[in-house]
Amino acid sequence: MEFVACNLCGSSRARLRFPSTLARRRSRAPDFRCTSDGYGIHPPIVQCLECGLVYTNPRYETAEITETYRAMEDPLYVLEREGRVLTFERHLRPIEQLLGPGRGRRLLDVGCHVGVFLEIAQAHGWEAWGVEPSRWAVEVARSRGLRVVEGTLREAAFPEAWFDVVTMWDVIEHLSDPMGELREIHRILKPGGWVVIHTMDIESPFARLLGPRWPWLMEMHLYYFSRRTLQHMLERAGFRFHHAAAEGRYLRLGYLATRVRALFPTLGALLSRLVRAARLECLPVYINLGDLFTAYACKPE
């Protein structure tokens, strides 16, 4: 484990917001998969006394985190493809309302996993690229004919001012150095280009209501942004913040029941039985509790 300073303002002054619960870890290796149900299991989570950024401290060393993601495999993510397709179709819509259709413009998805969003963007006329550390996920994406670079964004070393849009869907909270990532995105974006980031909102009413039982407090999450702290980080990285909006996601009802079961075993077990009995496992449902949001910012021309 390593101690780190605030990634937004550099201060080392912080207060403990949520004590470590790693003693509750289940008898298996740390799980950093996208489909992990390790809710409520996390290292100490602190809040910067200077700027308010919430983050894990101490945390696993960067090299260990990176290697964990390189080795990660997540077959369940592929099985939940239908919900991902509906979610990413919904995510792309406001981008095109703001920026217009793809028309061959170049888009990069950072942490693209198996490339579902790339497929959606490509079908809408974008020249879609992805970068992803998981060797397994890259193989799956490439098998579908997608342009995916294996490794981290910095390792990819894309040309300067090359992309029109860069997206990060549920990625920034996993990064060891989100400020450094945003500065690299600023470098590879064309003047007038846009960055679009989807993440959790630690200051949302739902998160405040649940407190330590908020499900997104998980071992794999290193940062917990609010709309305010993400805006400040984007601005310090050189972007002009445009707006942020709450945005949910689609889940198959059967998959949703497994998520509920991880939080509330008795209720989840009952829900799972009802869903199976009604044969509704594959029914997609849209969930928006207001604790996920998408931020839009541009690189000044």
XYZ file of N, CA, C and O in Angstrom, residues 121-295:
700
model
N -20.408 3.601 -31.892
C -19.907 4.828 -32.516
C -19.565 4.597 -33.984
O -19.876 5.433 -34.852
N -18.958 3.467 -34.270
C -18.595 3.138 -35.647
C -19.834 3.040 -36.526
O -19.849 3.522 -37.672
N -20.886 2.431 -35.990
C -22.132 2.295 -36.740
C -22.780 3.653 -37.001
O -23.563 3.794 -37.951
N -22.433 4.649 -36.184
C -22.971 6.001 -36.348
C -22.037 6.902 -37.156
O -22.238 8.117 -37.190
N -21.037 6.312 -37.777
C -20.204 7.086 -38.696
C -18.917 7.648 -38.129
O -18.215 8.403 -38.826
N -18.552 7.289 -36.895
C -17.301 7.759 -36.318
C -16.159 6.811 -36.693
O -16.366 5.608 -36.839
N -14.954 7.351 -36.839
C -13.754 6.514 -36.922
C -13.356 6.228 -35.479
O -12.709 7.036 -34.817
N -13.782 5.082 -34.977
C -13.694 4.794 -33.546
C -12.433 4.012 -33.207
O -12.126 2.995 -33.827
N -11.708 4.503 -32.191
C -10.513 3.864 -31.660
C -10.714 3.593 -30.171
O -11.479 4.286 -29.508
N -10.001 2.602 -29.668
C -10.050 2.315 -28.242
C -8.672 2.024 -27.696
O -7.760 1.627 -28.443
N -8.496 2.223 -26.408
C -7.282 1.811 -25.711
C -7.719 1.099 -24.442
O -8.650 1.531 -23.758
N -7.079 -0.040 -24.137
C -7.548 -0.910 -23.063
C -6.373 -1.737 -22.511
O -5.632 -2.344 -23.274
N -6.187 -1.778 -21.180
C -5.071 -2.544 -20.624
C -5.294 -4.055 -20.572
O -4.323 -4.821 -20.618
N -6.546 -4.516 -20.467
C -6.811 -5.948 -20.329
C -6.480 -6.698 -21.618
O -7.078 -6.454 -22.667
N -5.544 -7.639 -21.530
C -5.166 -8.427 -22.715
C -6.358 -9.203 -23.239
O -6.573 -9.298 -24.453
N -7.130 -9.773 -22.313
C -8.309 -10.553 -22.707
C -9.323 -9.685 -23.431
O -9.846 -10.055 -24.491
N -9.629 -8.501 -22.879
C -10.628 -7.623 -23.485
C -10.177 -7.151 -24.863
O -10.988 -7.039 -25.791
N -8.886 -6.870 -25.016
C -8.360 -6.429 -26.313
C -8.540 -7.533 -27.352
O -8.940 -7.264 -28.500
N -8.284 -8.763 -26.973
C -8.450 -9.883 -27.915
C -9.908 -9.998 -28.346
O -10.196 -10.222 -29.528
N -10.839 -9.855 -27.397
C -12.261 -9.926 -27.733
C -12.636 -8.798 -28.692
O -13.326 -9.016 -29.699
N -12.166 -7.588 -28.404
C -12.497 -6.436 -29.257
C -11.909 -6.597 -30.654
O -12.586 -6.342 -31.659
N -10.663 -6.996 -30.730
C -10.020 -7.161 -32.048
C -10.663 -8.275 -32.855
O -10.703 -8.209 -34.090
N -11.184 -9.303 -32.169
C -11.853 -10.394 -32.889
C -13.119 -9.910 -33.583
O -13.616 -10.559 -34.508
N -13.632 -8.755 -33.149
C -14.802 -8.149 -33.769
C -14.419 -7.071 -34.773
O -15.262 -6.299 -35.232
N -13.108 -7.011 -35.106
C -12.637 -6.084 -36.124
C -12.491 -4.652 -35.662
O -12.459 -3.734 -36.492
N -12.364 -4.423 -34.353
C -12.289 -3.068 -33.818
C -10.841 -2.597 -33.670
O -9.933 -3.397 -33.458
N -10.645 -1.268 -33.772
C -9.313 -0.674 -33.628
C -9.047 -0.429 -32.144
O -9.507 0.561 -31.582
N -8.299 -1.321 -31.516
C -8.020 -1.201 -30.089
C -6.523 -1.381 -29.843
O -5.919 -2.358 -30.305
N -5.946 -0.427 -29.115
C -4.539 -0.474 -28.738
C -4.445 -1.049 -27.333
O -5.136 -0.587 -26.416
N -3.595 -2.047 -27.146
C -3.432 -2.647 -25.824
C -2.490 -1.806 -24.968
O -1.427 -1.398 -25.416
N -2.889 -1.551 -23.719
C -2.047 -0.807 -22.801
C -2.774 0.387 -22.212
O -4.000 0.498 -22.288
N -2.016 1.293 -21.621
C -2.578 2.510 -21.052
C -2.585 3.612 -22.100
O -1.967 3.482 -23.164
N -3.243 4.710 -21.787
C -3.310 5.824 -22.729
C -1.920 6.372 -23.020
O -1.585 6.649 -24.175
N -1.102 6.527 -22.014
C 0.246 7.060 -22.241
C 1.095 6.098 -23.042
O 1.899 6.509 -23.891
N 0.943 4.796 -22.797
C 1.686 3.805 -23.572
C 1.277 3.828 -25.036
O 2.092 3.560 -25.920
N 0.019 4.159 -25.312
C -0.457 4.201 -26.700
C 0.241 5.288 -27.503
O 0.409 5.161 -28.718
N 0.626 6.393 -26.844
C 1.386 7.481 -27.481
C 0.746 7.943 -28.788
O 1.394 8.001 -29.836
N -0.528 8.295 -28.730
C -1.216 8.800 -29.912
C -0.630 10.150 -30.324
O -0.083 10.885 -29.489
N -0.742 10.511 -31.602
C -0.217 11.810 -32.059
C -0.931 12.977 -31.392
O -2.077 12.862 -30.960
N -0.271 14.086 -31.322
C -0.856 15.301 -30.759
C -1.985 15.811 -31.651
O -1.920 15.714 -32.880
N -3.037 16.332 -31.021
C -4.175 16.931 -31.733
C -4.723 15.998 -32.818
O -4.909 16.395 -33.966
N -5.032 14.755 -32.434
C -5.422 13.730 -33.416
C -6.900 13.364 -33.342
O -7.486 12.939 -34.334
N -7.513 13.515 -32.169
C -8.899 13.083 -31.981
C -9.853 14.268 -31.890
O -9.495 15.340 -31.399
N -11.085 14.027 -32.343
C -12.150 15.026 -32.216
C -12.904 14.876 -30.903
O -13.397 15.861 -30.343
N -13.012 13.642 -30.424
C -13.719 13.348 -29.172
C -12.975 12.246 -28.436
O -12.500 11.289 -29.056
N -12.866 12.376 -27.114
C -12.343 11.304 -26.260
C -13.379 11.029 -25.180
O -13.880 11.959 -24.540
N -13.716 9.769 -24.988
C -14.707 9.381 -23.981
C -14.068 8.486 -22.924
O -13.113 7.758 -23.195
N -14.632 8.546 -21.729
C -14.278 7.624 -20.636
C -15.569 7.254 -19.921
O -16.189 8.098 -19.279
N -15.970 5.999 -20.075
C -17.213 5.519 -19.454
C -16.859 4.668 -18.238
O -16.337 3.566 -18.382
N -17.112 5.183 -17.042
C -16.835 4.445 -15.806
C -15.373 4.022 -15.731
O -15.057 2.877 -15.384
N -14.482 4.939 -16.040
C -13.050 4.646 -16.079
C -12.254 5.548 -15.140
O -11.358 5.081 -14.426
N -12.559 6.843 -15.105
C -11.704 7.797 -14.396
C -11.560 7.453 -12.919
O -10.520 7.710 -12.306
N -12.581 6.827 -12.335
C -12.518 6.479 -10.914
C -11.540 5.345 -10.626
O -11.167 5.108 -9.473
N -11.090 4.633 -11.668
C -10.155 3.523 -11.508
C -8.696 3.954 -11.683
O -7.790 3.152 -11.437
N -8.451 5.169 -12.139
C -7.107 5.585 -12.539
C -6.274 6.039 -11.346
O -6.764 6.724 -10.448
N -4.995 5.701 -11.368
C -4.085 6.139 -10.313
C -3.800 7.630 -10.398
O -3.562 8.289 -9.380
N -3.813 8.176 -11.607
C -3.480 9.588 -11.821
C -4.468 10.213 -12.807
O -4.146 10.448 -13.964
N -5.700 10.490 -12.361
C -6.689 11.046 -13.291
C -6.285 12.402 -13.862
O -6.570 12.692 -15.023
N -5.616 13.249 -13.086
C -5.167 14.535 -13.617
C -4.185 14.337 -14.767
O -4.289 14.987 -15.822
N -3.235 13.422 -14.589
C -2.294 13.141 -15.661
C -2.976 12.591 -16.902
O -2.597 12.914 -18.033
N -4.008 11.775 -16.700
C -4.769 11.217 -17.828
C -5.486 12.325 -18.588
O -5.500 12.345 -19.826
N -6.075 13.276 -17.855
C -6.788 14.373 -18.503
C -5.822 15.267 -19.284
O -6.162 15.762 -20.363
N -4.638 15.466 -18.770
C -3.653 16.276 -19.487
C -3.187 15.579 -20.767
O -2.946 16.230 -21.786
N -3.079 14.248 -20.715
C -2.728 13.504 -21.930
C -3.880 13.571 -22.934
O -3.652 13.694 -24.147
N -5.122 13.503 -22.458
C -6.276 13.641 -23.345
C -6.270 15.025 -23.984
O -6.544 15.173 -25.188
N -5.950 16.046 -23.205
C -5.865 17.414 -23.739
C -4.832 17.479 -24.863
O -5.058 18.127 -25.893
N -3.721 16.779 -24.690
C -2.663 16.791 -25.712
C -3.120 16.167 -27.027
O -2.834 16.683 -28.119
N -3.844 15.048 -26.944
C -4.190 14.316 -28.168
C -5.484 14.817 -28.817
O -5.808 14.418 -29.930
N -6.224 15.683 -28.117
C -7.431 16.264 -28.704
C -7.085 17.429 -29.627
O -6.180 18.215 -29.348
N -7.837 17.554 -30.700
C -7.707 18.715 -31.578
C -8.242 19.955 -30.851
O -9.122 19.844 -29.988
N -7.746 21.142 -31.159
C -8.374 22.356 -30.631
C -9.862 22.360 -31.000
O -10.226 22.088 -32.140
N -10.711 22.607 -30.031
C -12.150 22.528 -30.256
C -12.699 21.133 -30.025
O -13.912 20.926 -30.129
N -11.821 20.155 -29.703
C -12.270 18.794 -29.443
C -12.886 18.656 -28.064
O -12.721 19.518 -27.191
N -13.604 17.555 -27.847
C -14.378 17.369 -26.615
C -13.950 16.121 -25.849
O -13.601 15.095 -26.454
N -14.009 16.208 -24.528
C -13.846 15.042 -23.665
C -15.175 14.829 -22.935
O -15.810 15.788 -22.487
N -15.599 13.565 -22.870
C -16.876 13.204 -22.248
C -16.583 12.119 -21.224
O -16.030 11.066 -21.558
N -16.952 12.374 -19.957
C -16.588 11.484 -18.854
C -17.828 11.100 -18.060
O -18.565 11.966 -17.581
N -18.020 9.800 -17.895
C -19.128 9.279 -17.096
C -18.550 8.651 -15.834
O -17.625 7.835 -15.902
N -19.073 9.028 -14.674
C -18.564 8.488 -13.419
C -19.617 8.597 -12.333
O -20.751 9.031 -12.584
N -19.251 8.233 -11.105
C -20.165 8.254 -9.968
C -20.144 9.638 -9.316
O -19.156 10.350 -9.395
N -21.220 9.982 -8.626
C -21.331 11.275 -7.954
C -21.428 11.056 -6.446
O -22.493 10.742 -5.918
N -20.300 11.230 -5.747
C -20.232 10.995 -4.314
C -21.100 11.978 -3.529
O -21.489 11.706 -2.391
N -21.432 13.128 -4.143
C -22.237 14.131 -3.447
C -23.700 14.117 -3.883
O -24.463 15.013 -3.528
N -24.118 13.115 -4.630
C -25.515 13.025 -5.042
C -26.401 12.734 -3.828
O -25.945 12.169 -2.825
N -27.670 13.120 -3.885
C -28.579 12.830 -2.761
C -28.626 11.348 -2.409
O -28.670 10.988 -1.224
N -28.606 10.467 -3.410
C -28.675 9.033 -3.140
C -27.431 8.554 -2.404
O -27.519 7.761 -1.451
N -26.246 9.043 -2.825
C -25.008 8.660 -2.145
C -24.996 9.166 -0.711
O -24.562 8.459 0.214
N -25.461 10.392 -0.499
C -25.502 10.951 0.853
C -26.499 10.186 1.738
O -26.258 9.963 2.927
N -27.613 9.775 1.142
C -28.626 9.040 1.890
C -28.090 7.693 2.374
O -28.293 7.301 3.527
N -27.380 6.973 1.497
C -26.888 5.645 1.845
C -25.610 5.697 2.673
O -25.331 4.752 3.429
N -24.846 6.768 2.550
C -23.613 6.875 3.326
C -22.690 5.688 3.088
O -22.389 5.345 1.946
N -22.254 4.990 4.151
C -21.320 3.870 3.981
C -21.920 2.672 3.255
O -21.189 1.761 2.866
N -23.231 2.659 3.036
C -23.869 1.555 2.315
C -24.044 1.863 0.830
O -24.624 1.055 0.096
N -23.552 3.011 0.380
C -23.605 3.319 -1.043
C -22.819 2.249 -1.800
O -21.637 2.011 -1.500
N -23.430 1.559 -2.760
C -22.777 0.382 -3.364
C -21.490 0.670 -4.112
O -20.658 -0.231 -4.276
N -21.296 1.922 -4.579
C -20.100 2.195 -5.381
C -18.837 2.355 -4.546
O -17.751 2.569 -5.101
N -18.931 2.254 -3.219
C -17.734 2.223 -2.372
C -17.135 0.827 -2.502
O -17.560 -0.121 -1.839
N -16.143 0.698 -3.391
C -15.606 -0.610 -3.749
C -14.079 -0.565 -3.822
O -13.481 0.493 -4.039
N -13.484 -1.731 -3.693
C -12.026 -1.843 -3.671
C -11.371 -1.324 -4.948
O -10.280 -0.768 -4.918
N -12.025 -1.489 -6.086
C -11.409 -1.117 -7.357
C -11.507 0.376 -7.660
O -10.874 0.863 -8.586
N -12.297 1.114 -6.904
C -12.449 2.548 -7.152
C -11.455 3.344 -6.312
O -11.424 3.224 -5.092
N -10.671 4.173 -6.974
C -9.640 4.964 -6.306
C -10.080 6.400 -6.052
O -9.580 7.054 -5.140
N -11.004 6.912 -6.884
C -11.473 8.297 -6.765
C -12.988 8.341 -6.822
O -13.619 7.574 -7.555
N -13.552 9.262 -6.044
C -14.997 9.455 -5.973
C -15.272 10.929 -6.219
O -15.172 11.760 -5.302
N -15.592 11.252 -7.462
C -15.787 12.647 -7.855
C -17.194 13.127 -7.519
O -18.142 12.340 -7.415
N -17.324 14.424 -7.377
C -18.600 15.115 -7.439
C -18.579 15.912 -8.736
O -17.539 16.016 -9.395
N -19.691 16.496 -9.101
C -19.692 17.340 -10.297
C -18.711 18.498 -10.126
O -18.024 18.890 -11.067
N -18.638 19.029 -8.906
C -17.765 20.174 -8.652
C -16.283 19.797 -8.769
O -15.500 20.492 -9.429
N -15.879 18.687 -8.135
C -14.458 18.335 -8.166
C -14.016 17.894 -9.563
O -12.895 18.183 -9.976
N -14.911 17.221 -10.317
C -14.527 16.847 -11.674
C -14.423 18.088 -12.556
O -13.512 18.195 -13.388
N -15.322 19.033 -12.378
C -15.221 20.282 -13.138
C -13.888 20.982 -12.851
O -13.201 21.424 -13.774
N -13.511 21.067 -11.583
C -12.257 21.727 -11.231
C -11.059 21.002 -11.824
O -10.106 21.631 -12.289
N -11.090 19.669 -11.825
C -9.973 18.919 -12.393
C -9.886 19.127 -13.903
O -8.795 19.296 -14.453
N -11.018 19.119 -14.581
C -11.029 19.369 -16.015
C -10.469 20.761 -16.329
O -9.657 20.922 -17.250
N -10.865 21.738 -15.555
C -10.388 23.098 -15.797
C -8.889 23.226 -15.524
O -8.173 23.896 -16.277
N -8.395 22.565 -14.483
C -6.959 22.613 -14.198
C -6.142 21.876 -15.254
O -4.964 22.171 -15.445
N -6.781 20.935 -15.946
C -6.103 20.214 -17.023
C -6.154 20.978 -18.345
O -5.608 20.516 -19.346
N -6.809 22.138 -18.353
C -6.821 22.981 -19.539
C -8.108 22.985 -20.328
O -8.183 23.622 -21.388
N -9.150 22.320 -19.838
C -10.416 22.249 -20.559
C -11.359 23.377 -20.144
O -11.243 23.934 -19.052
N -12.317 23.653 -21.012
C -13.410 24.558 -20.690
C -14.643 23.697 -20.401
O -15.162 23.034 -21.292
N -15.079 23.706 -19.148
C -16.217 22.877 -18.737
C -17.494 23.392 -19.385
O -17.745 24.598 -19.408
N -18.309 22.465 -19.884
C -19.567 22.843 -20.530
C -20.767 22.548 -19.630
O -21.485 23.460 -19.221
N -20.981 21.282 -19.291
C -22.068 20.943 -18.383
C -21.931 19.493 -17.926
O -21.108 18.736 -18.458
N -22.726 19.132 -16.931
C -22.805 17.749 -16.461
C -24.263 17.404 -16.231
O -25.069 18.268 -15.868
N -24.603 16.136 -16.448
C -25.999 15.709 -16.300
C -26.054 14.290 -15.759
O -25.220 13.448 -16.113
N -27.026 14.017 -14.894
C -27.235 12.664 -14.389
C -27.592 11.736 -15.544
O -28.352 12.106 -16.440
N -27.027 10.549 -15.524
C -27.284 9.604 -16.612
C -27.160 8.191 -16.066
O -26.141 7.842 -15.447
N -28.183 7.382 -16.250
C -28.198 6.027 -15.732
C -27.727 5.011 -16.742
O -26.949 5.311 -17.642
N -28.235 3.788 -16.606
C -27.818 2.705 -17.496
C -28.896 1.633 -17.575
O -29.789 1.575 -16.717
N -28.803 0.799 -18.588
C -29.699 -0.346 -18.750
C -29.041 -1.592 -18.159
O -27.846 -1.826 -18.345
N -29.839 -2.383 -17.462
C -29.394 -3.675 -16.946
C -30.470 -4.705 -17.255
O -31.664 -4.408 -17.197
N -30.038 -5.926 -17.592
C -31.009 -7.003 -17.697
C -31.562 -7.281 -16.301
O -30.843 -7.203 -15.312
N -32.835 -7.610 -16.222
C -33.483 -7.788 -14.932
C -32.820 -8.916 -14.131
O -32.661 -8.813 -12.908
N -32.397 -9.965 -14.814
C -31.719 -11.060 -14.118
C -30.393 -10.614 -13.524
O -30.035 -10.987 -12.396
N -29.647 -9.791 -14.267
C -28.372 -9.273 -13.783
C -28.604 -8.294 -12.632
O -27.871 -8.304 -11.632
N -29.640 -7.463 -12.748
C -29.967 -6.524 -11.678
C -30.268 -7.268 -10.381
O -29.853 -6.831 -9.294
N -30.948 -8.402 -10.497
C -31.266 -9.182 -9.295
C -29.997 -9.664 -8.596
O -29.927 -9.681 -7.360
N -28.968 -10.019 -9.369
C -27.702 -10.451 -8.744
C -27.018 -9.287 -8.043
O -26.351 -9.473 -7.021
N -27.170 -8.059 -8.580
C -26.588 -6.877 -7.929
C -27.308 -6.603 -6.598
O -26.669 -6.277 -5.601
N -28.642 -6.715 -6.618
C -29.415 -6.504 -5.398
C -29.045 -7.564 -4.360
O -28.900 -7.276 -3.160
N -28.839 -8.793 -4.810
C -28.512 -9.891 -3.889
C -27.191 -9.653 -3.173
O -27.027 -10.022 -2.010
N -26.229 -9.012 -3.882
C -24.937 -8.725 -3.262
C -25.075 -7.703 -2.134
O -24.310 -7.732 -1.165
N -26.043 -6.802 -2.264
C -26.270 -5.767 -1.242
C -27.217 -6.229 -0.147
O -26.980 -6.005 1.036
N -28.319 -6.869 -0.575
C -29.370 -7.300 0.360
C -29.700 -8.762 0.042
O -30.592 -9.043 -0.781
N -28.975 -9.711 0.635
C -29.082 -11.131 0.256
C -30.505 -11.687 0.244
O -30.905 -12.354 -0.709
N -31.287 -11.414 1.271
C -32.635 -11.989 1.337
C -33.533 -11.413 0.250
O -34.215 -12.147 -0.482
N -33.536 -10.079 0.140
C -34.346 -9.424 -0.883
C -33.895 -9.844 -2.281
O -34.721 -10.118 -3.163
N -32.579 -9.899 -2.481
C -32.058 -10.274 -3.801
C -32.408 -11.695 -4.184
O -32.717 -11.980 -5.341
N -32.354 -12.601 -3.221
C -32.710 -13.992 -3.499
C -34.177 -14.102 -3.897
O -34.537 -14.839 -4.828
N -35.045 -13.367 -3.198
C -36.471 -13.363 -3.536
C -36.696 -12.785 -4.924
O -37.453 -13.352 -5.735
N -36.032 -11.673 -5.217
C -36.169 -11.059 -6.535
C -35.692 -11.998 -7.627
O -36.342 -12.118 -8.681
N -34.571 -12.680 -7.401
C -34.046 -13.623 -8.398
C -35.043 -14.725 -8.689
O -35.261 -15.096 -9.850
N -35.681 -15.255 -7.642
C -36.672 -16.318 -7.849
C -37.869 -15.811 -8.637
O -38.380 -16.496 -9.530
N -38.328 -14.608 -8.304
C -39.479 -14.051 -9.013
C -39.161 -13.798 -10.482
O -39.992 -14.081 -11.364
N -37.968 -13.273 -10.743
C -37.571 -12.988 -12.119
C -37.478 -14.270 -12.931
O -37.944 -14.336 -14.085
N -36.882 -15.318 -12.327
C -36.777 -16.598 -13.039
C -38.153 -17.203 -13.275
O -38.435 -17.729 -14.360
N -39.011 -17.137 -12.273
C -40.343 -17.715 -12.405
C -41.144 -17.033 -13.507
O -41.910 -17.679 -14.236
N -40.957 -15.729 -13.646
C -41.679 -14.974 -14.674
C -40.948 -14.975 -16.012
O -41.442 -14.401 -16.986
N -39.770 -15.610 -16.047
C -38.948 -15.683 -17.260
C -38.640 -14.280 -17.815
O -38.758 -14.013 -19.015
N -38.237 -13.416 -16.906
C -37.942 -12.033 -17.286
C -36.456 -11.710 -17.152
O -36.078 -10.542 -17.115
N -35.604 -12.734 -17.084
C -34.169 -12.491 -16.873
C -33.567 -11.553 -17.910
O -32.662 -10.771 -17.611
N -34.044 -11.639 -19.146
C -33.440 -10.867 -20.235
C -34.111 -9.512 -20.475
O -33.719 -8.778 -21.382
N -35.108 -9.175 -19.675
C -35.802 -7.904 -19.863
C -34.898 -6.737 -19.463
O -34.456 -6.647 -18.324
N -34.598 -5.801 -20.383
C -33.760 -4.655 -20.020
C -34.571 -3.597 -19.277
O -35.694 -3.270 -19.662
N -33.981 -3.070 -18.190
C -34.635 -2.014 -17.426
C -33.651 -0.860 -17.267
O -32.456 -1.064 -17.093
N -34.181 0.357 -17.340
C -33.332 1.547 -17.213
C -33.314 1.996 -15.760
O -34.365 2.207 -15.155
N -32.110 2.127 -15.193
C -31.939 2.508 -13.794
C -31.215 3.844 -13.734
O -30.112 3.991 -14.270
N -31.825 4.826 -13.088
C -31.173 6.118 -12.889
C -31.525 6.624 -11.490
O -32.617 7.149 -11.269
N -30.590 6.461 -10.561
C -30.782 6.883 -9.182
C -30.146 8.247 -8.920
O -30.112 8.698 -7.771
N -29.649 8.877 -9.977
C -29.072 10.201 -9.846
C -27.655 10.224 -9.317
O -27.102 11.306 -9.097
N -27.041 9.049 -9.100
C -25.695 9.019 -8.533
C -24.624 8.703 -9.575
O -23.477 8.424 -9.225
N -24.999 8.735 -10.844
C -24.050 8.629 -11.956
C -24.263 9.842 -12.846
O -25.401 10.256 -13.065
N -23.183 10.410 -13.354
C -23.333 11.596 -14.198
C -22.304 11.605 -15.317
O -21.270 10.923 -15.245
N -22.613 12.361 -16.359
C -21.705 12.528 -17.485
C -21.328 14.004 -17.585
O -22.199 14.870 -17.554
N -20.024 14.256 -17.680
C -19.508 15.628 -17.788
C -18.974 15.856 -19.197
O -18.371 14.963 -19.798
